[in-house]
Amino acid sequence: MTAAHLPGDGGLDDRVPFLARLERDDRAALLALGHTLRYAPRAAVIHQNEPSAHVLLILHGWTKVTAAAANGYEALLALRGPGDIVGESAALTGRNRSATVTALEPVEAVAVEHERFTAYLGTSPQVSLKLLGLTADRTRAADRRRLEFASLSVRERFAALLLDLARTHGRRTSEGIELSVPLSKQELAGSVGASREMVQRLLKELRERQAVATGRRALVILRPDVLRQVLRSG
């Protein structure tokens, strides 16, 4: 998930995907090292705690990155889509996967084996620097997100999340701004550190204020100004 940032923040550099940071020749050379894989919606792309053998460079489609705690609570950490890289941390550290990656829609990606990936980085300092920059940007986004969790209520965090999703994954319709990435109530809850029941109550509140409309795996933001009012009230 892109970090739900505070009002006035111009956006975080972690929104720029890895492949978009590379020069055309570097991008082509890296993609040529792997082979194409395709995943159906809701298929697991990467499993948490499993040994790692490859990184994935997403060409088409969106995925969610989640991590499960020992008590079974699942947090939505990020959304990764076209141009993004996933699994690079395990490739660089040699550790097991730290999170699960699941396709939200049909996904096409290029898988590059660890050995080929790290060997390429060793001969391509510019690409290594770009990957380091992406890592730093993602760390900055995570730090900002922790700050928000400490300073905002659940209601405010949820409003910030919906506004952020509208900016990054929204498409205008005759009704309003429809979120183009299908997220369940549990996934929305995992994004703001709340329970599914709390998200249901918040959505009910927003429906009553005619700020959102909900359907089966669809969410339309009718009045972003109401969400901004929720944030300002905090």
CSV table of N, CA, C and O in Angstrom, one decimal, residues 113-179:
chain,number,residue,atom,x,y,z
A,113,GLU,N,16.2,-15.2,-11.1
A,113,GLU,CA,16.9,-16.0,-10.0
A,113,GLU,C,17.8,-15.1,-9.2
A,113,GLU,O,18.5,-14.2,-9.7
A,114,HIS,N,17.9,-15.4,-7.9
A,114,HIS,CA,18.8,-14.6,-7.0
A,114,HIS,C,20.2,-14.5,-7.5
A,114,HIS,O,20.7,-13.4,-7.5
A,115,GLU,N,20.8,-15.6,-7.9
A,115,GLU,CA,22.2,-15.5,-8.4
A,115,GLU,C,22.4,-14.6,-9.6
A,115,GLU,O,23.3,-13.8,-9.6
A,116,ARG,N,21.5,-14.7,-10.5
A,116,ARG,CA,21.6,-13.8,-11.7
A,116,ARG,C,21.3,-12.4,-11.3
A,116,ARG,O,21.9,-11.4,-11.8
A,117,PHE,N,20.3,-12.2,-10.4
A,117,PHE,CA,20.0,-10.8,-10.0
A,117,PHE,C,21.2,-10.1,-9.3
A,117,PHE,O,21.6,-9.0,-9.6
A,118,THR,N,21.7,-10.8,-8.3
A,118,THR,CA,22.8,-10.2,-7.5
A,118,THR,C,24.1,-10.1,-8.4
A,118,THR,O,24.8,-9.1,-8.2
A,119,ALA,N,24.3,-11.0,-9.3
A,119,ALA,CA,25.5,-10.9,-10.2
A,119,ALA,C,25.3,-9.6,-11.1
A,119,ALA,O,26.3,-8.9,-11.4
A,120,TYR,N,24.1,-9.4,-11.5
A,120,TYR,CA,23.8,-8.2,-12.4
A,120,TYR,C,24.0,-6.9,-11.6
A,120,TYR,O,24.6,-6.0,-12.1
A,121,LEU,N,23.6,-6.9,-10.4
A,121,LEU,CA,23.8,-5.7,-9.5
A,121,LEU,C,25.3,-5.5,-9.3
A,121,LEU,O,25.8,-4.3,-9.3
A,122,GLY,N,26.1,-6.6,-9.2
A,122,GLY,CA,27.5,-6.4,-9.0
A,122,GLY,C,28.2,-5.8,-10.2
A,122,GLY,O,29.3,-5.2,-10.1
A,123,THR,N,27.7,-5.9,-11.4
A,123,THR,CA,28.3,-5.4,-12.6
A,123,THR,C,27.6,-4.1,-13.1
A,123,THR,O,28.0,-3.5,-14.1
A,124,SER,N,26.5,-3.7,-12.3
A,124,SER,CA,25.8,-2.5,-12.7
A,124,SER,C,25.6,-1.6,-11.5
A,124,SER,O,24.5,-1.6,-10.9
A,125,PRO,N,26.6,-0.8,-11.2
A,125,PRO,CA,26.5,0.1,-10.0
A,125,PRO,C,25.3,1.1,-10.1
A,125,PRO,O,24.7,1.4,-9.1
A,126,GLN,N,25.0,1.5,-11.3
A,126,GLN,CA,23.9,2.5,-11.4
A,126,GLN,C,22.5,1.9,-11.0
A,126,GLN,O,21.7,2.5,-10.3
A,127,VAL,N,22.4,0.6,-11.4
A,127,VAL,CA,21.1,-0.1,-11.0
A,127,VAL,C,21.1,-0.4,-9.5
A,127,VAL,O,20.1,-0.3,-8.8
A,128,SER,N,22.3,-0.7,-9.0
A,128,SER,CA,22.4,-1.0,-7.5
A,128,SER,C,22.0,0.3,-6.7
A,128,SER,O,21.3,0.2,-5.7
A,129,LEU,N,22.5,1.5,-7.2
A,129,LEU,CA,22.2,2.7,-6.6
A,129,LEU,C,20.7,3.0,-6.6
A,129,LEU,O,20.1,3.5,-5.7
A,130,LYS,N,20.1,2.7,-7.8
A,130,LYS,CA,18.6,2.9,-7.9
A,130,LYS,C,17.8,2.0,-6.9
A,130,LYS,O,16.8,2.4,-6.4
A,131,LEU,N,18.3,0.8,-6.8
A,131,LEU,CA,17.6,-0.1,-5.8
A,131,LEU,C,17.8,0.4,-4.4
A,131,LEU,O,16.9,0.3,-3.6
A,132,LEU,N,19.0,0.9,-4.1
A,132,LEU,CA,19.3,1.4,-2.8
A,132,LEU,C,18.4,2.6,-2.5
A,132,LEU,O,17.8,2.8,-1.4
A,133,GLY,N,18.2,3.5,-3.6
A,133,GLY,CA,17.3,4.6,-3.4
A,133,GLY,C,15.9,4.2,-3.2
A,133,GLY,O,15.2,4.8,-2.3
A,134,LEU,N,15.4,3.2,-3.9
A,134,LEU,CA,14.1,2.7,-3.6
A,134,LEU,C,13.9,2.2,-2.2
A,134,LEU,O,12.9,2.4,-1.5
A,135,THR,N,14.9,1.4,-1.7
A,135,THR,CA,14.9,0.9,-0.4
A,135,THR,C,14.8,2.1,0.7
A,135,THR,O,14.0,2.0,1.6
A,136,ALA,N,15.6,3.1,0.4
A,136,ALA,CA,15.5,4.3,1.3
A,136,ALA,C,14.2,5.0,1.3
A,136,ALA,O,13.7,5.4,2.3
A,137,ASP,N,13.6,5.1,0.1
A,137,ASP,CA,12.3,5.7,-0.1
A,137,ASP,C,11.2,4.9,0.6
A,137,ASP,O,10.3,5.5,1.3
A,138,ARG,N,11.3,3.6,0.5
A,138,ARG,CA,10.3,2.8,1.2
A,138,ARG,C,10.4,2.8,2.7
A,138,ARG,O,9.4,2.8,3.4
A,139,THR,N,11.7,2.9,3.2
A,139,THR,CA,11.9,3.1,4.6
A,139,THR,C,11.3,4.4,5.1
A,139,THR,O,10.7,4.5,6.2
A,140,ARG,N,11.6,5.4,4.4
A,140,ARG,CA,11.0,6.8,4.7
A,140,ARG,C,9.5,6.7,4.8
A,140,ARG,O,8.9,7.3,5.7
A,141,ALA,N,8.9,6.0,3.8
A,141,ALA,CA,7.4,5.9,3.8
A,141,ALA,C,6.9,5.2,5.0
A,141,ALA,O,5.9,5.5,5.6
A,142,ALA,N,7.7,4.1,5.4
A,142,ALA,CA,7.3,3.3,6.5
A,142,ALA,C,7.4,4.1,7.8
A,142,ALA,O,6.6,4.0,8.7
A,143,ASP,N,8.5,4.9,7.9
A,143,ASP,CA,8.6,5.8,9.1
A,143,ASP,C,7.5,6.8,9.2
A,143,ASP,O,7.0,7.1,10.3
A,144,ARG,N,7.1,7.4,8.0
A,144,ARG,CA,6.0,8.3,8.0
A,144,ARG,C,4.7,7.7,8.5
A,144,ARG,O,3.9,8.3,9.2
A,145,ARG,N,4.6,6.4,8.0
A,145,ARG,CA,3.3,5.7,8.4
A,145,ARG,C,3.3,5.5,9.9
A,145,ARG,O,2.2,5.6,10.5
A,146,ARG,N,4.4,5.1,10.5
A,146,ARG,CA,4.4,4.9,12.0
A,146,ARG,C,4.1,6.2,12.7
A,146,ARG,O,3.5,6.2,13.7
A,147,LEU,N,4.6,7.3,12.2
A,147,LEU,CA,4.3,8.6,12.8
A,147,LEU,C,2.8,8.9,12.7
A,147,LEU,O,2.2,9.3,13.7
A,148,GLU,N,2.1,8.6,11.6
A,148,GLU,CA,0.7,8.7,11.5
A,148,GLU,C,-0.1,7.9,12.5
A,148,GLU,O,-1.0,8.3,13.1
A,149,PHE,N,0.4,6.6,12.6
A,149,PHE,CA,-0.3,5.7,13.5
A,149,PHE,C,-0.3,6.3,14.9
A,149,PHE,O,-1.2,6.1,15.7
A,150,ALA,N,0.8,7.0,15.3
A,150,ALA,CA,0.9,7.5,16.6
A,150,ALA,C,0.1,8.8,16.8
A,150,ALA,O,-0.3,9.1,17.9
A,151,SER,N,-0.1,9.5,15.7
A,151,SER,CA,-0.7,10.9,15.8
A,151,SER,C,-2.1,10.9,15.4
A,151,SER,O,-2.8,11.9,15.7
A,152,LEU,N,-2.6,9.9,14.7
A,152,LEU,CA,-4.0,10.0,14.2
A,152,LEU,C,-4.9,8.9,14.9
A,152,LEU,O,-4.4,7.8,15.2
A,153,SER,N,-6.1,9.2,15.0
A,153,SER,CA,-7.1,8.1,15.5
A,153,SER,C,-7.3,7.2,14.3
A,153,SER,O,-7.0,7.4,13.2
A,154,VAL,N,-8.0,6.0,14.6
A,154,VAL,CA,-8.3,5.1,13.6
A,154,VAL,C,-9.2,5.7,12.5
A,154,VAL,O,-9.1,5.5,11.3
A,155,ARG,N,-10.2,6.5,13.0
A,155,ARG,CA,-11.1,7.2,12.1
A,155,ARG,C,-10.3,8.1,11.1
A,155,ARG,O,-10.6,8.1,9.9
A,156,GLU,N,-9.3,8.8,11.6
A,156,GLU,CA,-8.5,9.7,10.8
A,156,GLU,C,-7.6,9.0,9.9
A,156,GLU,O,-7.4,9.3,8.7
A,157,ARG,N,-7.0,7.9,10.4
A,157,ARG,CA,-6.2,7.0,9.5
A,157,ARG,C,-7.0,6.5,8.4
A,157,ARG,O,-6.5,6.4,7.2
A,158,PHE,N,-8.2,6.1,8.6
A,158,PHE,CA,-9.0,5.5,7.6
A,158,PHE,C,-9.4,6.5,6.5
A,158,PHE,O,-9.4,6.2,5.3
A,159,ALA,N,-9.7,7.7,7.0
A,159,ALA,CA,-10.0,8.8,6.0
A,159,ALA,C,-8.8,9.1,5.2
A,159,ALA,O,-8.9,9.3,3.9
A,160,ALA,N,-7.6,9.1,5.8
A,160,ALA,CA,-6.3,9.4,5.1
A,160,ALA,C,-6.1,8.3,4.1
A,160,ALA,O,-5.6,8.5,2.9
A,161,LEU,N,-6.3,7.0,4.5
A,161,LEU,CA,-6.1,5.9,3.6
A,161,LEU,C,-7.0,6.0,2.3
A,161,LEU,O,-6.6,5.9,1.2
A,162,LEU,N,-8.3,6.3,2.5
A,162,LEU,CA,-9.2,6.4,1.4
A,162,LEU,C,-8.8,7.6,0.5
A,162,LEU,O,-8.9,7.4,-0.8
A,163,LEU,N,-8.4,8.7,1.0
A,163,LEU,CA,-8.0,9.8,0.2
A,163,LEU,C,-6.7,9.4,-0.6
A,163,LEU,O,-6.6,9.7,-1.8
A,164,ASP,N,-5.8,8.7,0.0
A,164,ASP,CA,-4.6,8.3,-0.6
A,164,ASP,C,-4.9,7.3,-1.8
A,164,ASP,O,-4.3,7.4,-2.9
A,165,LEU,N,-5.8,6.3,-1.5
A,165,LEU,CA,-6.2,5.3,-2.5
A,165,LEU,C,-6.9,6.0,-3.7
A,165,LEU,O,-6.7,5.6,-4.8
A,166,ALA,N,-7.6,7.0,-3.4
A,166,ALA,CA,-8.3,7.8,-4.4
A,166,ALA,C,-7.3,8.5,-5.3
A,166,ALA,O,-7.5,8.5,-6.6
A,167,ARG,N,-6.3,9.0,-4.8
A,167,ARG,CA,-5.2,9.7,-5.5
A,167,ARG,C,-4.4,8.7,-6.4
A,167,ARG,O,-4.1,9.0,-7.5
A,168,THR,N,-4.1,7.6,-5.8
A,168,THR,CA,-3.2,6.7,-6.5
A,168,THR,C,-3.9,5.5,-7.2
A,168,THR,O,-3.3,5.0,-8.2
A,169,HIS,N,-5.1,5.2,-6.9
A,169,HIS,CA,-5.8,4.0,-7.5
A,169,HIS,C,-7.2,4.3,-7.8
A,169,HIS,O,-8.0,3.4,-7.9
A,170,GLY,N,-7.5,5.6,-8.0
A,170,GLY,CA,-8.9,6.0,-8.2
A,170,GLY,C,-9.1,6.3,-9.7
A,170,GLY,O,-8.2,6.8,-10.4
A,171,ARG,N,-10.3,6.0,-10.2
A,171,ARG,CA,-10.7,6.4,-11.5
A,171,ARG,C,-12.1,7.1,-11.4
A,171,ARG,O,-13.0,6.6,-10.7
A,172,ARG,N,-12.2,8.1,-12.2
A,172,ARG,CA,-13.4,8.9,-12.1
A,172,ARG,C,-14.6,8.2,-12.8
A,172,ARG,O,-14.4,7.8,-14.0
A,173,THR,N,-15.7,8.2,-12.2
A,173,THR,CA,-16.9,7.7,-12.8
A,173,THR,C,-18.0,8.8,-12.7
A,173,THR,O,-17.8,9.8,-12.2
A,174,SER,N,-19.2,8.4,-13.2
A,174,SER,CA,-20.3,9.4,-13.1
A,174,SER,C,-20.7,9.6,-11.7
A,174,SER,O,-21.3,10.6,-11.3
A,175,GLU,N,-20.5,8.6,-10.8
A,175,GLU,CA,-20.8,8.7,-9.4
A,175,GLU,C,-19.8,9.4,-8.6
A,175,GLU,O,-20.1,10.2,-7.7
A,176,GLY,N,-18.5,9.1,-8.8
A,176,GLY,CA,-17.5,9.7,-8.0
A,176,GLY,C,-16.1,9.1,-8.4
A,176,GLY,O,-15.9,8.8,-9.6
A,177,ILE,N,-15.3,8.8,-7.4
A,177,ILE,CA,-14.0,8.2,-7.6
A,177,ILE,C,-14.0,6.8,-7.2
A,177,ILE,O,-14.1,6.5,-6.0
A,178,GLU,N,-14.0,5.8,-8.1
A,178,GLU,CA,-14.0,4.4,-7.8
A,178,GLU,C,-12.6,3.9,-7.6
A,178,GLU,O,-11.7,4.2,-8.4
A,179,LEU,N,-12.4,3.2,-6.5
A,179,LEU,CA,-11.1,2.6,-6.3
A,179,LEU,C,-10.9,1.4,-7.2
A,179,LEU,O,-11.6,0.5,-7.2
